[in-house]
XYZ file of C-alpha atoms in Angstrom:
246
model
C 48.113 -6.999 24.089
C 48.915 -10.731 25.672
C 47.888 -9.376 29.020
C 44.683 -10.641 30.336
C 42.057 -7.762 31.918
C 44.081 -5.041 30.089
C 41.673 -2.405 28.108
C 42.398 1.036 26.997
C 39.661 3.030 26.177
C 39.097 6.726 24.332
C 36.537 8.994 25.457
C 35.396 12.091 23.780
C 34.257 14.845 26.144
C 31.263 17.414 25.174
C 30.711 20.976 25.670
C 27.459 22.301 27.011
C 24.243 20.536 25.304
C 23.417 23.772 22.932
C 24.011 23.416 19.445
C 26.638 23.244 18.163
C 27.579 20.805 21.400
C 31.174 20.645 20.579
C 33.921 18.357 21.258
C 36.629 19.594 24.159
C 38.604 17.286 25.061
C 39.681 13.165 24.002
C 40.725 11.431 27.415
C 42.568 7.719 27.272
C 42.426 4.980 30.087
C 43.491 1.729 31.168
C 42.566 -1.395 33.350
C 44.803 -3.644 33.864
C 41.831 -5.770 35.999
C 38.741 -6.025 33.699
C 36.816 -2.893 34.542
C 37.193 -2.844 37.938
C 39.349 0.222 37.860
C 40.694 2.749 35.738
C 43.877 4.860 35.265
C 43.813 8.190 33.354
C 46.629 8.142 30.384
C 49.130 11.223 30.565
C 47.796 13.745 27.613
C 48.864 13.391 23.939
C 51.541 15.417 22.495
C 49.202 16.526 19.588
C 46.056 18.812 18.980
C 42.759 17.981 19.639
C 41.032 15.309 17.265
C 37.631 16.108 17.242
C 36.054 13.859 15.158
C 35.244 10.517 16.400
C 35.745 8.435 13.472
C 39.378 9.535 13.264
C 40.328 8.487 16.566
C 42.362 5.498 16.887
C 44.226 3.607 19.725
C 45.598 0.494 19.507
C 48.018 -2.012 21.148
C 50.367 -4.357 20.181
C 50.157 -7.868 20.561
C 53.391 -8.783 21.948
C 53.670 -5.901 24.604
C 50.051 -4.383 26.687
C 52.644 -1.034 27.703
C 53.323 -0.443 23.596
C 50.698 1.369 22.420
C 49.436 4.573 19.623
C 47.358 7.094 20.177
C 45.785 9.816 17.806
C 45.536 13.311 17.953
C 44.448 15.915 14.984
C 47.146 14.948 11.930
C 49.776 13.424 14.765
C 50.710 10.134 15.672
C 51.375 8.828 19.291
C 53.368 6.533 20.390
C 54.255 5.399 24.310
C 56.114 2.064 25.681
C 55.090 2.487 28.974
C 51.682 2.122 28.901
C 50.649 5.876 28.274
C 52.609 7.467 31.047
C 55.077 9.072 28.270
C 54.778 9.895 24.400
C 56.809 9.918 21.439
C 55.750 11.611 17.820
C 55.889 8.065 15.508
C 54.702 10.037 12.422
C 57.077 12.953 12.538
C 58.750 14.275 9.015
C 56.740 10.866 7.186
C 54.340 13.364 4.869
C 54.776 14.286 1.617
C 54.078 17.770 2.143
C 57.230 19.591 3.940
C 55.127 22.560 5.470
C 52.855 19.910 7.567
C 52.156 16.579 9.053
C 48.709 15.745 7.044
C 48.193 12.188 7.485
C 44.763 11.931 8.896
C 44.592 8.705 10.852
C 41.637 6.265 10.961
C 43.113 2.879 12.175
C 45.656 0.766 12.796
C 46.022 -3.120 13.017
C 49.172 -5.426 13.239
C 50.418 -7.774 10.658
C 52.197 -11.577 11.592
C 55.447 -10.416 12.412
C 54.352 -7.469 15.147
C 54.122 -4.701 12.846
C 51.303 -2.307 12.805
C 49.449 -1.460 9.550
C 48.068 1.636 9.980
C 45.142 3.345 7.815
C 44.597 6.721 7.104
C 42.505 9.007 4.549
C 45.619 9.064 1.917
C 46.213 5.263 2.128
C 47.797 2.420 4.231
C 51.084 2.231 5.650
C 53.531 -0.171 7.638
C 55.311 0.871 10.918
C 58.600 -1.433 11.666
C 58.021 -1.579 15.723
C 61.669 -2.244 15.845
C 63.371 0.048 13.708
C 60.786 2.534 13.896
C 60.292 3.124 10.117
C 57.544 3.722 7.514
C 57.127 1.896 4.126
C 54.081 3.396 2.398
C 51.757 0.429 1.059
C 49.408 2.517 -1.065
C 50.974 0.887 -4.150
C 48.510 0.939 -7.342
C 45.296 1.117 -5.180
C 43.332 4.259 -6.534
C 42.775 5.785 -2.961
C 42.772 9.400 -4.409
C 39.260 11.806 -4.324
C 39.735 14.702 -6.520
C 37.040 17.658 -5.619
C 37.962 19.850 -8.903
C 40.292 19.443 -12.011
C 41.306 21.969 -14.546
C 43.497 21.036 -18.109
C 45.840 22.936 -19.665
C 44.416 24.490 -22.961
C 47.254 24.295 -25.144
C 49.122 20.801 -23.531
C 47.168 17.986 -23.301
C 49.530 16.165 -20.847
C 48.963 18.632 -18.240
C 46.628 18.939 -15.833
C 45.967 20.563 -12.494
C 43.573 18.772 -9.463
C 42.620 19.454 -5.820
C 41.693 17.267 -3.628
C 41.012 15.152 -0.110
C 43.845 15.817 1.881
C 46.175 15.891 -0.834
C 45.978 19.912 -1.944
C 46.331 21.015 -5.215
C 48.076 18.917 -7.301
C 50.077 18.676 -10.946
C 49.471 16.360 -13.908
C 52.619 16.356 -16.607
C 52.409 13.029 -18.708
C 53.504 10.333 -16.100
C 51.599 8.473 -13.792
C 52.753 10.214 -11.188
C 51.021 13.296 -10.022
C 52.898 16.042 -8.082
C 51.881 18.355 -4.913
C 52.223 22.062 -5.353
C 53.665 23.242 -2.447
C 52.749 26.515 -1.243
C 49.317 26.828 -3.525
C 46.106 26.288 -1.727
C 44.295 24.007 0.557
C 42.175 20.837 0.004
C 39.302 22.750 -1.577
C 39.058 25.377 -4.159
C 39.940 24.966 -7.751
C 42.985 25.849 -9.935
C 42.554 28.009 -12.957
C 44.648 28.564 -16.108
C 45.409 31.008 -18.297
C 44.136 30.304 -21.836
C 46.569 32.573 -23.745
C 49.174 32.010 -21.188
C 49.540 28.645 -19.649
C 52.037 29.054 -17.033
C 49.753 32.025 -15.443
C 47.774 30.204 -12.690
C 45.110 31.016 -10.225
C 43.575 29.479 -7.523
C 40.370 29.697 -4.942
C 40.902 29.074 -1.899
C 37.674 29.116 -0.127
C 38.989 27.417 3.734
C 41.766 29.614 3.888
C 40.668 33.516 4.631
C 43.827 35.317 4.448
C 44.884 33.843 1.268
C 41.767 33.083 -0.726
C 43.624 33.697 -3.925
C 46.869 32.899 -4.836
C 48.668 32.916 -8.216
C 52.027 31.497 -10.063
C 53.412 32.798 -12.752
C 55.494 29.463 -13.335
C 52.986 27.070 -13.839
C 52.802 26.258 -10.202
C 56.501 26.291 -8.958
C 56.105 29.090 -6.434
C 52.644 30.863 -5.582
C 51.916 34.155 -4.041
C 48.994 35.653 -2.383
C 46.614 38.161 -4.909
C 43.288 38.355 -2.635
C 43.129 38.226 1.164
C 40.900 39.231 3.910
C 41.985 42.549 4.239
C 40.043 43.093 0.998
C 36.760 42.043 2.546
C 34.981 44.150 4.703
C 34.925 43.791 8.661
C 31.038 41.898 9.244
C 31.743 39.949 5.904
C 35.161 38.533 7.570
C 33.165 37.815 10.928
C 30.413 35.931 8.861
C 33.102 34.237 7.346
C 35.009 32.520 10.321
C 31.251 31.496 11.479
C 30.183 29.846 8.173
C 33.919 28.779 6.511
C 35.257 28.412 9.885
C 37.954 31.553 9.314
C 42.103 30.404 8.402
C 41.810 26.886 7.244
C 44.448 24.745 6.647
């Protein structure tokens, strides 16, 4: 901000001190004075960001009341300091089911603008017009965990990855989300005497840790779930796998 004593600050509250000593709560304040005292934010609009390398709050330079605020895969934004907030990242993914971008950081560019990071890349926010332009460009910001080929077509291949789900390889450059398959882990199988049979494991996600297509990935459907698995196997699971992932 231009003002001079003003500080916002993020502070991640803990549960009791027995492992695992979990995270409950991210509180946000401000001091217009130094230090000297300090005013609780209004909460977020989001869910709770536990992990304190994701958080991020920052303020831009031209105005100490404009500032962002993270919460778990949600972007906030308030002009008045904190008191209200706006969503800035609504409808901005490239998956239509959710808002995935995981934020990490955000910093502002000569004319105002904030350049904000995340896991799938870096993007510009116009202050004034209030719009995205993704800046990923030809950087090679993509982890794949697993990748599978296509037996018979050599121009087609299937991937999952970070925060980008299972994805579809088809000659061009260009790779293309499955919608509706499976989650960032797991691996995608195919058919060998039937390419567009697919299969895929889907190890965070409990209730639908198999799902198939029958159209090489167009639309997917659910072939294992939990109510396969017995009752103390599904109770070990949510403790170890952390149950319904997403």
């Amino acid at each position: 901000g231009k003002g001079t004593g003003v500080v916002y600050a993020s502070i991640l509250t803990l549960g009791p001190p027995t492992p695992p000593q979990a995270v409950t709560a991210v509180q946000r304040f401000k001091t217009t004075d130094g230090g000297v005292t300090w005013t609780a934010l209004s909460p977020s609009l989001g869910g709770l960001e536990k992990r304190s390398w994701h958080l991020l709050l920052a303020v831009t330079p031209g105005d100490d009341n404009h500032i962002f605020a993270n919460d778990a895969y949600f972007l906030n934004e308030s002009t008045d300091g904190g008191t209200t907030w706006t969503q800035a990242d609504a409808g901005i993914g490239y998956l239509s089911f959710i808002n995935h971008f995981d934020w990490v950081n955000m910093a502002f560019d000569a004319n105002g603008n904030a350049v904000a990071t995340a896991d799938q890349g870096v993007f510009l926010y116009n202050l004034n017009s209030q719009t995205w332009t993704n800046l990923v460009g030809n950087l090679q910001v993509s982890e794949f965990y697993t990748i599978t080929l296509d037996p018979k077509n050599a121009e087609v291949a299937y991937a999952v990855g970070q925060d980008i789900f299972a994805e579809k390889f088809t000659g061009q450059t260009q790779w293309n989300v499955m919608e509706g398959s499976i989650n960032e882990t797991g691996r995608v199988l195919v058919d060998p005497h039937n390419p567009n049979q697919l299969c895929a494991f889907n190890p965070l996600d409990i209730n639908n840790l198999v799902r198939q297509s029958i159209n090489a990935g167009v639309t997917w459907n659910t072939i294992f779930s939990s109510s396969l698995l017995s009752s103390s196997l599904q109770a070990l699971y949510a403790t170890q796998a952390g149950g319904s992932g997403g």
